[in-house]
PDB file of C-alpha atoms and ligand atoms in Angstrom:
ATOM      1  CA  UNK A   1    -101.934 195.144 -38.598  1.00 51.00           C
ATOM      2  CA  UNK A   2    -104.034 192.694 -36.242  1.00 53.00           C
ATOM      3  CA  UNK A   3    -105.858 190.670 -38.350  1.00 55.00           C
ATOM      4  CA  UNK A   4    -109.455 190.123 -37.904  1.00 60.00           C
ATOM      5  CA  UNK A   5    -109.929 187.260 -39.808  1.00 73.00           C
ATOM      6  CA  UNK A   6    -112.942 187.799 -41.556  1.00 89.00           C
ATOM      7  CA  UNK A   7    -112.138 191.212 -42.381  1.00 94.00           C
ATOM      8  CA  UNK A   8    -112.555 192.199 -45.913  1.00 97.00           C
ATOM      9  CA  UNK A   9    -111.645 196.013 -45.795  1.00 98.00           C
ATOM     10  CA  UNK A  10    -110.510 197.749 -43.063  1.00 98.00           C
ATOM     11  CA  UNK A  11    -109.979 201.678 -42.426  1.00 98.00           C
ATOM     12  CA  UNK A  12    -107.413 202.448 -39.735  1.00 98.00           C
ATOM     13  CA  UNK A  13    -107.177 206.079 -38.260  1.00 98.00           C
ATOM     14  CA  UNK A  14    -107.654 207.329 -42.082  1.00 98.00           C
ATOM     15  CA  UNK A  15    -107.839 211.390 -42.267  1.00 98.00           C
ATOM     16  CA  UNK A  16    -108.084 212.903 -46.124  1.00 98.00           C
ATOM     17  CA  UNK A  17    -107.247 216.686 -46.023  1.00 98.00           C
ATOM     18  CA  UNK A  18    -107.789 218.648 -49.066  1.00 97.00           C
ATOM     19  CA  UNK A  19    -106.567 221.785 -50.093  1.00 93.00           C
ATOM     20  CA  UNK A  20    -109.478 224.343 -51.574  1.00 87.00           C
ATOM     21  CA  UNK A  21    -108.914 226.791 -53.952  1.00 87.00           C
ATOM     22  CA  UNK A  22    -108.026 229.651 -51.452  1.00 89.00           C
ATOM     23  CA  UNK A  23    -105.867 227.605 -49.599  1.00 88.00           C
ATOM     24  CA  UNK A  24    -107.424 226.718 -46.358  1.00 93.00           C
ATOM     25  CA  UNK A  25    -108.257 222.698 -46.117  1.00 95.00           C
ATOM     26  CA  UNK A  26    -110.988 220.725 -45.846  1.00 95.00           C
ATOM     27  CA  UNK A  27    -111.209 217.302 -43.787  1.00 97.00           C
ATOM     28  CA  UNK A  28    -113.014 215.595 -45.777  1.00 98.00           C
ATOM     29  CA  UNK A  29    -112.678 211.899 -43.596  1.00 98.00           C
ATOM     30  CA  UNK A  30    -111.077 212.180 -40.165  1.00 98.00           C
ATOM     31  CA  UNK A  31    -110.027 209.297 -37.593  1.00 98.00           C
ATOM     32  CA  UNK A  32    -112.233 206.734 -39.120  1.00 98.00           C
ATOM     33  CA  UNK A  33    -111.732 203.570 -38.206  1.00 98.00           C
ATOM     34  CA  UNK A  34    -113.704 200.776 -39.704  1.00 98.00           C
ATOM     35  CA  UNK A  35    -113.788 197.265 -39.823  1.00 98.00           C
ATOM     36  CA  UNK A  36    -115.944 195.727 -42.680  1.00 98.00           C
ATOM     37  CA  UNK A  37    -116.578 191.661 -42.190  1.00 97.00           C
ATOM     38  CA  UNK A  38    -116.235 189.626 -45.761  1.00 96.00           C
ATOM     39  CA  UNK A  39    -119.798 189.250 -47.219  1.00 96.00           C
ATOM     40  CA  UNK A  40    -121.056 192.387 -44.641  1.00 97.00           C
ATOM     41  CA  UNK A  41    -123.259 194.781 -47.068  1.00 98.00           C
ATOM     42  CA  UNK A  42    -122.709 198.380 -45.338  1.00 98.00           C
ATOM     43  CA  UNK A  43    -124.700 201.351 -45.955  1.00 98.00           C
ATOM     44  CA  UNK A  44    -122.716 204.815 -46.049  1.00 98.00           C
ATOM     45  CA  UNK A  45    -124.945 208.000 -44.984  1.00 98.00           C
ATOM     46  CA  UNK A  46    -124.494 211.428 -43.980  1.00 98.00           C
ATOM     47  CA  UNK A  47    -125.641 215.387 -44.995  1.00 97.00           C
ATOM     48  CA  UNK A  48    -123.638 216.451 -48.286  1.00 95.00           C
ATOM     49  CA  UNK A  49    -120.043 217.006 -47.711  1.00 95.00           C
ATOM     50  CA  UNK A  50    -119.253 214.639 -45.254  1.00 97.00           C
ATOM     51  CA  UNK A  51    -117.001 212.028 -46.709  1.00 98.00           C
ATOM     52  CA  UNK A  52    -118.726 209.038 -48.398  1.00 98.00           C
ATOM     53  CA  UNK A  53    -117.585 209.450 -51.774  1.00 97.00           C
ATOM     54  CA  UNK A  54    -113.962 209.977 -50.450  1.00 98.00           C
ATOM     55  CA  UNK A  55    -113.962 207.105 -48.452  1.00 98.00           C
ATOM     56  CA  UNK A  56    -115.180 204.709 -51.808  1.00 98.00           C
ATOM     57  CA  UNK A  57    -112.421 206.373 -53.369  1.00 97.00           C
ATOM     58  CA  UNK A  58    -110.294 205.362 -50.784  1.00 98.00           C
ATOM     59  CA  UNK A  59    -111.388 201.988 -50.939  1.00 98.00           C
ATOM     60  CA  UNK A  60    -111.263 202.087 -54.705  1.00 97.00           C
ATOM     61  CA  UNK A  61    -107.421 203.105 -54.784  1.00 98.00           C
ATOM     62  CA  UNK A  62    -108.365 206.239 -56.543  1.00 97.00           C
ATOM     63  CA  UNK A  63    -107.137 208.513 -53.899  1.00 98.00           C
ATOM     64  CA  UNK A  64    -104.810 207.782 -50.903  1.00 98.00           C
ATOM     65  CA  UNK A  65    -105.232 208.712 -47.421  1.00 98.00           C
ATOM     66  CA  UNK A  66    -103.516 212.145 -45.866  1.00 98.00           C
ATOM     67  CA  UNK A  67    -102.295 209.750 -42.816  1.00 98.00           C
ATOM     68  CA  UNK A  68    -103.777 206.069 -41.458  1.00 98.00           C
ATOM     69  CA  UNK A  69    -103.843 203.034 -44.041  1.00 98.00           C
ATOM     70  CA  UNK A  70    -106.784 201.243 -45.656  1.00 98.00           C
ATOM     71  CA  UNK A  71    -106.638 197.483 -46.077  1.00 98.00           C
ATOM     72  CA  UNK A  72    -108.470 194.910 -48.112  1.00 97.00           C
ATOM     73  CA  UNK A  73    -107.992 191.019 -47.453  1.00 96.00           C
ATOM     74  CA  UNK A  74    -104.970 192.187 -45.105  1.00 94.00           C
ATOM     75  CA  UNK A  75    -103.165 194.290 -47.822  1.00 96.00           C
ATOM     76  CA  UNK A  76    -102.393 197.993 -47.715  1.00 98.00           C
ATOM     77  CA  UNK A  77    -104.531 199.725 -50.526  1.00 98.00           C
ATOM     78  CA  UNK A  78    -102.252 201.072 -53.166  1.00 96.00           C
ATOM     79  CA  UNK A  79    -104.253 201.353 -56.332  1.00 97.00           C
ATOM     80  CA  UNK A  80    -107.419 200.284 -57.865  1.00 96.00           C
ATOM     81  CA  UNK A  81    -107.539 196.609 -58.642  1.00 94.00           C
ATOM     82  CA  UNK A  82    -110.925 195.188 -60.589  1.00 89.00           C
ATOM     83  CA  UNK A  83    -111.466 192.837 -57.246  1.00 94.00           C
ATOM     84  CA  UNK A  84    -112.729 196.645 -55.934  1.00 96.00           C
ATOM     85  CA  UNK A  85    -115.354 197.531 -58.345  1.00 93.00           C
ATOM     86  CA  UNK A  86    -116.722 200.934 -58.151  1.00 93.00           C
ATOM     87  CA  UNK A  87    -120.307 201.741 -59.338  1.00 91.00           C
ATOM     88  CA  UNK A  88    -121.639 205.606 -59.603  1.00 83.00           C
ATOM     89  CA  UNK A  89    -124.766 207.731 -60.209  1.00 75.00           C
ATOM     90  CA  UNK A  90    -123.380 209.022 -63.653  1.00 71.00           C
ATOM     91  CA  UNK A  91    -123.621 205.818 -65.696  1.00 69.00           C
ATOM     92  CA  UNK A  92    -120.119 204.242 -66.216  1.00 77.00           C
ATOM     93  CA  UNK A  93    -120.468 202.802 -69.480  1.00 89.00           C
ATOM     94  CA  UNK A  94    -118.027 203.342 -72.542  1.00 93.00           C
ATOM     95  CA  UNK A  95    -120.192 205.098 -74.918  1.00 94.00           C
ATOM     96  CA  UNK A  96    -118.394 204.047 -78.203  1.00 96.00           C
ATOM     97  CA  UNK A  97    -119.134 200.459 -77.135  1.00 96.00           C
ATOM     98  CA  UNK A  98    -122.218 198.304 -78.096  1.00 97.00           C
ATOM     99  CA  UNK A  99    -124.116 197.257 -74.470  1.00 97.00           C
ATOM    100  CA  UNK A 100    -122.478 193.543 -74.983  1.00 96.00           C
ATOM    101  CA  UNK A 101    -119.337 195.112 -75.831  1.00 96.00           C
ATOM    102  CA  UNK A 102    -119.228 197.228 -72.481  1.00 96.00           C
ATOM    103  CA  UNK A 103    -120.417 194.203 -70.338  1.00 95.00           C
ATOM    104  CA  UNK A 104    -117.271 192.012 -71.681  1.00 95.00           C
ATOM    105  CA  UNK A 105    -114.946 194.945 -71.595  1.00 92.00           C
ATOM    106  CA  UNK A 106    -113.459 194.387 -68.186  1.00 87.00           C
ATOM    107  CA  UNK A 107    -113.080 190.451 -68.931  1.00 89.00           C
ATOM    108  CA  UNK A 108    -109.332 189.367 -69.103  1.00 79.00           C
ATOM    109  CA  UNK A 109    -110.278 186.075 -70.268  1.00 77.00           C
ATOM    110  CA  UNK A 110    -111.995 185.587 -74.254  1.00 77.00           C
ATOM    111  CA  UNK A 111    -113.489 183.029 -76.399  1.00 81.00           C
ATOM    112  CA  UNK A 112    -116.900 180.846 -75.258  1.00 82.00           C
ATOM    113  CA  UNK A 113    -116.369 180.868 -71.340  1.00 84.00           C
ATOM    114  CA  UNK A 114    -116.233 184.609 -71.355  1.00 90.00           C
ATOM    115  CA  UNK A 115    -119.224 184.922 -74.035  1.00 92.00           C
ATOM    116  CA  UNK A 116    -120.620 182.832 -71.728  1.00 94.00           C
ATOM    117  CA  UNK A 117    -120.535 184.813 -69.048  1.00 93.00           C
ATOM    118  CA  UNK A 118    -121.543 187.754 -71.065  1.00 96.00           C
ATOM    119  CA  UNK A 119    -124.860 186.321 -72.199  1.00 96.00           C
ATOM    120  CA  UNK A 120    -125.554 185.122 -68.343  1.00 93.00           C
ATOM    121  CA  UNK A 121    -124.984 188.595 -66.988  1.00 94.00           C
ATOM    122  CA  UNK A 122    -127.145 190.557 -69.993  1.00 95.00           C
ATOM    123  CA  UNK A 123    -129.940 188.137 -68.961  1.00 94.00           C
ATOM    124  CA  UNK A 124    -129.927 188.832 -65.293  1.00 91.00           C
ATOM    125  CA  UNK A 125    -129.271 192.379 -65.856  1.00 91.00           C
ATOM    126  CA  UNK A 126    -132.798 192.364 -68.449  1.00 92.00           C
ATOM    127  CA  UNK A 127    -130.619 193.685 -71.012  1.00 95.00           C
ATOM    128  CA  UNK A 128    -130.329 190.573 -74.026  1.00 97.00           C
ATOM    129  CA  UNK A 129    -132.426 192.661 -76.017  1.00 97.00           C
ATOM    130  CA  UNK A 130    -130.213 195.738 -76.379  1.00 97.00           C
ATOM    131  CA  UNK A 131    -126.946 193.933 -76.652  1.00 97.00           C
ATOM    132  CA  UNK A 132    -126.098 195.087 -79.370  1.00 98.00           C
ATOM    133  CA  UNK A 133    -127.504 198.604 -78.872  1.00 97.00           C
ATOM    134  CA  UNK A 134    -125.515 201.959 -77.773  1.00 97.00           C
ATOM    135  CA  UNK A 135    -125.763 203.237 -74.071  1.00 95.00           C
ATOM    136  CA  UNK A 136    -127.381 206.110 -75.388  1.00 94.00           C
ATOM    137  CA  UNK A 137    -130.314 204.060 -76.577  1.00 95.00           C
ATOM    138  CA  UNK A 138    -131.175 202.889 -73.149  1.00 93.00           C
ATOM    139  CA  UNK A 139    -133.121 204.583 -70.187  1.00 89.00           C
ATOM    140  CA  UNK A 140    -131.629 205.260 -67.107  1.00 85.00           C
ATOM    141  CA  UNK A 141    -132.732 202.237 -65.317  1.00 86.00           C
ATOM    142  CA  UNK A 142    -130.802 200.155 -68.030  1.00 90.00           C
ATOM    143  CA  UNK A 143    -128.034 202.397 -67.910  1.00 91.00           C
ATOM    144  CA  UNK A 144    -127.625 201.772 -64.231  1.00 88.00           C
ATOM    145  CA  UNK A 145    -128.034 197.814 -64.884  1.00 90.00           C
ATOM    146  CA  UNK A 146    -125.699 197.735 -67.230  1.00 94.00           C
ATOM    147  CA  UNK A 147    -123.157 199.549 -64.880  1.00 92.00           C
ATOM    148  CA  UNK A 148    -123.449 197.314 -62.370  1.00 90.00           C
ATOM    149  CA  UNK A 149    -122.879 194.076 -64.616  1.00 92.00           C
ATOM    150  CA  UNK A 150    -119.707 195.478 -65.950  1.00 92.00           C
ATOM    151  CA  UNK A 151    -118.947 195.726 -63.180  1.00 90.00           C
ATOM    152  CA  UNK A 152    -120.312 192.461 -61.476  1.00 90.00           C
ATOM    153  CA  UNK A 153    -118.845 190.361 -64.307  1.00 92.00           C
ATOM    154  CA  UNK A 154    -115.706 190.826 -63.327  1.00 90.00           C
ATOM    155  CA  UNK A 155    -116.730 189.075 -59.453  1.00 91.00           C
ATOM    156  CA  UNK A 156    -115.460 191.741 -57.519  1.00 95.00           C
ATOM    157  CA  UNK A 157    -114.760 190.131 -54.042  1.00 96.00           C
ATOM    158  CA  UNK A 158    -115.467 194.310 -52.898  1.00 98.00           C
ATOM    159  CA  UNK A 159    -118.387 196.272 -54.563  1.00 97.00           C
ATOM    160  CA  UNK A 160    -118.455 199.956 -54.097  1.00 97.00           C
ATOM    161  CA  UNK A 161    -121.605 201.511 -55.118  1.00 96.00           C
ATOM    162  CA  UNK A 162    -121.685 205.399 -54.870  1.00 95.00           C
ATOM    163  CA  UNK A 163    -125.711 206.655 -55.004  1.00 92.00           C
ATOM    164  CA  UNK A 164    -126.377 204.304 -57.746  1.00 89.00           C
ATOM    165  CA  UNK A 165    -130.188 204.991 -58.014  1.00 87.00           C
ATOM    166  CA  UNK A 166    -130.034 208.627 -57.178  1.00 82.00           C
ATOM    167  CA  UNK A 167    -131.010 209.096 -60.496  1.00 77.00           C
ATOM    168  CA  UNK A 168    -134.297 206.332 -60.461  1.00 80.00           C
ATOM    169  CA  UNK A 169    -138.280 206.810 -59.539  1.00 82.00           C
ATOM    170  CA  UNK A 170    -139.072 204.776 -56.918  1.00 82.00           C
ATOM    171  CA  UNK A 171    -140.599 201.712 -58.611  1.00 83.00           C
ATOM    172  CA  UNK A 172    -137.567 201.147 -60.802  1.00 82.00           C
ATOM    173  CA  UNK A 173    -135.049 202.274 -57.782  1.00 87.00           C
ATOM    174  CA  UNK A 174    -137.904 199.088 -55.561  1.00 88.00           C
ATOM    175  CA  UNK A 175    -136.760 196.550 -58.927  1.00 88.00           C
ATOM    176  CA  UNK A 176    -132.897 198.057 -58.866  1.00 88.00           C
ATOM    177  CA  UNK A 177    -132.345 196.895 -55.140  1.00 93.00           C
ATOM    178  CA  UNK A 178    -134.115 193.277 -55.689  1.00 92.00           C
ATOM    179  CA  UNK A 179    -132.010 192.763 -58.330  1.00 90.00           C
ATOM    180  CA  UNK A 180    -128.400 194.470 -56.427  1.00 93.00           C
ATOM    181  CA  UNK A 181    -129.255 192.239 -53.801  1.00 95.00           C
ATOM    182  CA  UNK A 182    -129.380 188.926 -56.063  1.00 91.00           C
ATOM    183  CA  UNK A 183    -126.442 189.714 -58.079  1.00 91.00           C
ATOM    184  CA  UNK A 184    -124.492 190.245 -54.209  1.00 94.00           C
ATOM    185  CA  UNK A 185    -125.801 187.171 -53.237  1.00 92.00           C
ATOM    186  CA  UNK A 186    -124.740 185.223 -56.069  1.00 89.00           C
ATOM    187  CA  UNK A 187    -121.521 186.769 -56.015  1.00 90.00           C
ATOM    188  CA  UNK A 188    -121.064 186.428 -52.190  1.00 94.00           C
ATOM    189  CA  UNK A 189    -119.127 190.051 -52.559  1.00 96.00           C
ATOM    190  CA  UNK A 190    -118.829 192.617 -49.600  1.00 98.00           C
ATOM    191  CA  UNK A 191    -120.537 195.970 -50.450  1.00 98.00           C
ATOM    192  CA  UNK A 192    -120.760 199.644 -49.495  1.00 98.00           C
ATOM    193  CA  UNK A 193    -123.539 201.470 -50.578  1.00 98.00           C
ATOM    194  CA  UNK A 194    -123.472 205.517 -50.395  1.00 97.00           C
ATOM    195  CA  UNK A 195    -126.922 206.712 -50.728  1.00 96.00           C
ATOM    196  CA  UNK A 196    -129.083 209.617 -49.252  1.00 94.00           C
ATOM    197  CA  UNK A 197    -132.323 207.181 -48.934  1.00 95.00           C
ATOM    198  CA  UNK A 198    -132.204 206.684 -45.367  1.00 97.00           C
ATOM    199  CA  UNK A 199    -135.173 203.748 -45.679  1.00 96.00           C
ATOM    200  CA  UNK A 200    -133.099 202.051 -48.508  1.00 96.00           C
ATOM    201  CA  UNK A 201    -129.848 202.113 -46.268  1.00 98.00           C
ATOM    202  CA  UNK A 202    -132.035 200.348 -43.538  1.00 98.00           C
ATOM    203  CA  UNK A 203    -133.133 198.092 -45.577  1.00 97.00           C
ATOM    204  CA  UNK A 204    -130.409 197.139 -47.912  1.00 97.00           C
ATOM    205  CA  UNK A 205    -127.355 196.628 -45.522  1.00 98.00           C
ATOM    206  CA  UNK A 206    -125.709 194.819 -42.342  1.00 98.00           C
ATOM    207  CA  UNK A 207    -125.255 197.873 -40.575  1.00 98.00           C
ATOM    208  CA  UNK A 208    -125.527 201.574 -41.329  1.00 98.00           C
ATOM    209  CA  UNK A 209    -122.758 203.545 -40.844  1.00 98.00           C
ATOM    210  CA  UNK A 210    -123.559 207.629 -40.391  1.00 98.00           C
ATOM    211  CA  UNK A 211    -120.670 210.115 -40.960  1.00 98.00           C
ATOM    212  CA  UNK A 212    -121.537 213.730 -40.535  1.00 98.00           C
ATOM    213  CA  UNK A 213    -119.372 216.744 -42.325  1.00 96.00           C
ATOM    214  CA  UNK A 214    -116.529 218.965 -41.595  1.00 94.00           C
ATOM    215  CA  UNK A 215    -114.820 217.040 -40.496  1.00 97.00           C
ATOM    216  CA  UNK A 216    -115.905 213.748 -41.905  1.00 98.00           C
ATOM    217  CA  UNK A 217    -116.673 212.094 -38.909  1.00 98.00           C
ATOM    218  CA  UNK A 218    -118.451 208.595 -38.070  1.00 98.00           C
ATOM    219  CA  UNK A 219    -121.017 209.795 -35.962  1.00 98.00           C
ATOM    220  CA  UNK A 220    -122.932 206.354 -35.053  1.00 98.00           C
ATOM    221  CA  UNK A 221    -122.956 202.928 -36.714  1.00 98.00           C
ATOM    222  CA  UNK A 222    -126.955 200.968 -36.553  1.00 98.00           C
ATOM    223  CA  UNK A 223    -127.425 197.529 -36.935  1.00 98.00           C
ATOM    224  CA  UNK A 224    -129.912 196.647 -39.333  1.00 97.00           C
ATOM    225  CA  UNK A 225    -130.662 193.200 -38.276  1.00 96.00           C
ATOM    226  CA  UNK A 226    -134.028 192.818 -40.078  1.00 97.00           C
ATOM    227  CA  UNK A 227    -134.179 189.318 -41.358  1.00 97.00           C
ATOM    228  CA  UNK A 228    -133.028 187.968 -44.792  1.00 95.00           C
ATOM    229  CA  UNK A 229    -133.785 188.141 -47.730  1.00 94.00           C
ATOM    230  CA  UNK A 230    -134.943 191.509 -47.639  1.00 96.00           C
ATOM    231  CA  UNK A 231    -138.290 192.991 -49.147  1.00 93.00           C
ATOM    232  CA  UNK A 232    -139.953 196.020 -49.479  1.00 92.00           C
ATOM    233  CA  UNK A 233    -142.763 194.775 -47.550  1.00 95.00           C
ATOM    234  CA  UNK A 234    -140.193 195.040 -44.467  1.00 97.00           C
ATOM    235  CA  UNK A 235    -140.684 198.489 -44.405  1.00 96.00           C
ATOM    236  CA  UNK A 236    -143.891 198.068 -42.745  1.00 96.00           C
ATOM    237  CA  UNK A 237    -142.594 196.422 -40.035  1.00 98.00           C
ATOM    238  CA  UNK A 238    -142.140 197.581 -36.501  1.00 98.00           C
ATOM    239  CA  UNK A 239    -138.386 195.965 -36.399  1.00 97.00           C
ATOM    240  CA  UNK A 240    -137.258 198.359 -39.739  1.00 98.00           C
ATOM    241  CA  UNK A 241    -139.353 201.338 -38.302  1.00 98.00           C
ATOM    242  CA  UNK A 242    -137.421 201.314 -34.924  1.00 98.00           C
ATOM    243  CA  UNK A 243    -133.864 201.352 -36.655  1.00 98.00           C
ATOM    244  CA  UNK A 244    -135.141 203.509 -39.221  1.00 98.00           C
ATOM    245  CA  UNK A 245    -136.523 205.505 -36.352  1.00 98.00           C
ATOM    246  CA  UNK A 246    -133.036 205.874 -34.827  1.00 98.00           C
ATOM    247  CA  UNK A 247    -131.063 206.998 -37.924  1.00 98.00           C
ATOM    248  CA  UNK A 248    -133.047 209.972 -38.408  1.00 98.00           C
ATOM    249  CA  UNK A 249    -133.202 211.365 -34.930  1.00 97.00           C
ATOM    250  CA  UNK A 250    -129.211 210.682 -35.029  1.00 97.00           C
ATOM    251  CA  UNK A 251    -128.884 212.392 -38.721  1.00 97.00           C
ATOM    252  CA  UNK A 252    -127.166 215.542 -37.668  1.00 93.00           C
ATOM    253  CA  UNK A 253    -129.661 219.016 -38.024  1.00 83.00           C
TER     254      UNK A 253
HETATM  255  P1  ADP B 301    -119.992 213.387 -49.952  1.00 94.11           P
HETATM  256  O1  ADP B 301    -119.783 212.313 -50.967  1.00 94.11           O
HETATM  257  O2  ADP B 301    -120.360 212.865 -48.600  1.00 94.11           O
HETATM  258  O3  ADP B 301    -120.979 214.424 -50.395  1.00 94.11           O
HETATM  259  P2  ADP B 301    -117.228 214.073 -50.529  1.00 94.11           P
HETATM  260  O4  ADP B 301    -116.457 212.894 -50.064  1.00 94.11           O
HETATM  261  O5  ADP B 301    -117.477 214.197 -51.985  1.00 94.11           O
HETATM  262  O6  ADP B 301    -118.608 214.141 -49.725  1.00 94.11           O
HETATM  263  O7  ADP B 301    -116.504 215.402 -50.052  1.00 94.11           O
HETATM  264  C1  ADP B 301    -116.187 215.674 -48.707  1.00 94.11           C
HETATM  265  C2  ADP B 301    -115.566 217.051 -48.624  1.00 94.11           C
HETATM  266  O8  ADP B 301    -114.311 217.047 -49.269  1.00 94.11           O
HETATM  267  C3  ADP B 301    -116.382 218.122 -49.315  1.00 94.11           C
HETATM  268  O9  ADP B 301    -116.276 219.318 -48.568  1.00 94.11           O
HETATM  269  C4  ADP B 301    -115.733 218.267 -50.671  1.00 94.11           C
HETATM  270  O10 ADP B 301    -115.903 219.556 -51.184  1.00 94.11           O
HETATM  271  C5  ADP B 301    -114.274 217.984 -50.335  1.00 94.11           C
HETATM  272  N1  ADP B 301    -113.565 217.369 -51.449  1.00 94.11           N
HETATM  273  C6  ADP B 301    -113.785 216.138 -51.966  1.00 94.11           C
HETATM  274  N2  ADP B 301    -112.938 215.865 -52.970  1.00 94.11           N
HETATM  275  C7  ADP B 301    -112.158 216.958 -53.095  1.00 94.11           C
HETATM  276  C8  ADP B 301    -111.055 217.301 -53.953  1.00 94.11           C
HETATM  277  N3  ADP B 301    -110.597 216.453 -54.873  1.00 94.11           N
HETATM  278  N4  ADP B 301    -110.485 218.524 -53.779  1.00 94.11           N
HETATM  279  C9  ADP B 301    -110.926 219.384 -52.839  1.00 94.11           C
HETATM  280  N5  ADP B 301    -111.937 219.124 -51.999  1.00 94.11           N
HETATM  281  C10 ADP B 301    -112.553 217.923 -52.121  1.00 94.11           C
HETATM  282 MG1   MG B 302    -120.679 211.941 -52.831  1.00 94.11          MG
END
């Protein structure tokens, strides 16, 4: 492969075909070809159906491609590796696990550094006071936190997030991006974001990349070059309004 050198994941001419239960297909992704930069944050959108959660799995190493490769740091995907850490709506958390118990699970390392670490990422997360609590104790915003920092803890160099605050009302989804976007920043990690919130895929990301369905196409990719860091009071501005603007007149009917 040509290397771009700053490339942290890379799609090249990947096409997933999936056999339904009657035996037709489905394309779920077709031709894409995608070129993510190290630290970019990319937003994934598009109508039901039409790939996003394929490719994260694709980028996770939970599924392969039908033909075409996908490549992180200039290796050919193969499996799922903790440097790609995925993130979805339906809480990952090990239920038979205390909340501190979960957050170290993924940890190779033990002893003081890693309860170290532990304590630093229950504190940013909010979550000290329910360490030792069940994930069944905790609301959904919690639940979601504590996804992401057992996730997080782990410094993913990639972080795949698949409609993470689907689930949230919109003040706790307003606190849930603030704090996504410190953690990233901290961690310096690449991310791609599938969520249906077209304002919070302006806001959140680098560019915006719009697939529509059957087949999973790319349809358009929108720069979002609003400055940094971003804030909810953005939203008011012309510059978001204009790309915002754009991504829903190119959303397909
Ligand atoms: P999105 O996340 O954008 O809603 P998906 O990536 O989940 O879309 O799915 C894209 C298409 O591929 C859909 O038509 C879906 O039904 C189909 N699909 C996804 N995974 C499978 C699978 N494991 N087996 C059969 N069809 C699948
Ligand atoms: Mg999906």
């Amino acid at each position: 492969m040509a290397v771009t050198d700053n490339a942290a994941l890379r799609f090249e001419d990947v096409t997933r075909v999936f056999l339904d239960e009657r035996g037709g297909s489905i394309t779920a992704a077709e031709e894409i070809n995608l070129t993510i930069l190290e630290g970019e944050f990319i937003s994934l959108v598009g109508p039901s159906g039409c790939g996003k959660s394929t490719l994260l799995r694709l980028a996770a190493g939970l599924d392969s491609p039908t033909t075409g490769k996908v490549w992180f740091e200039g290796r050919c995907i193969e499996g799922p590796s903790p440097q790609r850490g995925l993130v979805f709506q339906s809480y990952n958390a090990f239920p038979w696990l205390t909340v501190r118990e979960n957050v170290a699970f993924g940890l190779q390392e033990k002893g003081e550094c890693a309860n170290g670490k532990v304590k630093e990422w229950l504190e940013f997360m909010g979550l000290s006071e329910f360490a030792d609590s069940f994930p069944k104790a905790l609301s959904g915003g919690m639940r979601q936190r504590l996804a992401i920092a057992r996730t997080m803890i782990v410094e993913p160099r990639l972080l795949l997030l698949d409609e993470p605050f689907g689930a949230l009302d919109e003040t706790r989804r307003d606190s849930m991006q603030q704090l996504l976007l410190k953690a990233v920043r901290q961690t310096k990690c690449t991310v791609i974001l599938v969520t249906h919130d077209l304002r919070e895929s302006v806001l959140l990301a680098d560019r915006v990349v719009l697939l529509k369905p059957r087949p999973g196409r790319i349809l358009k990719v929108i720069d979002s070059t609003l400055a940094k860091p971003r804030t909810r009071e953005q939203m008011k501005t012309p510059e978001f309004l204009e790309i915002y603007e754009l991504l829903v007149h190119s959303f397909p009917a």
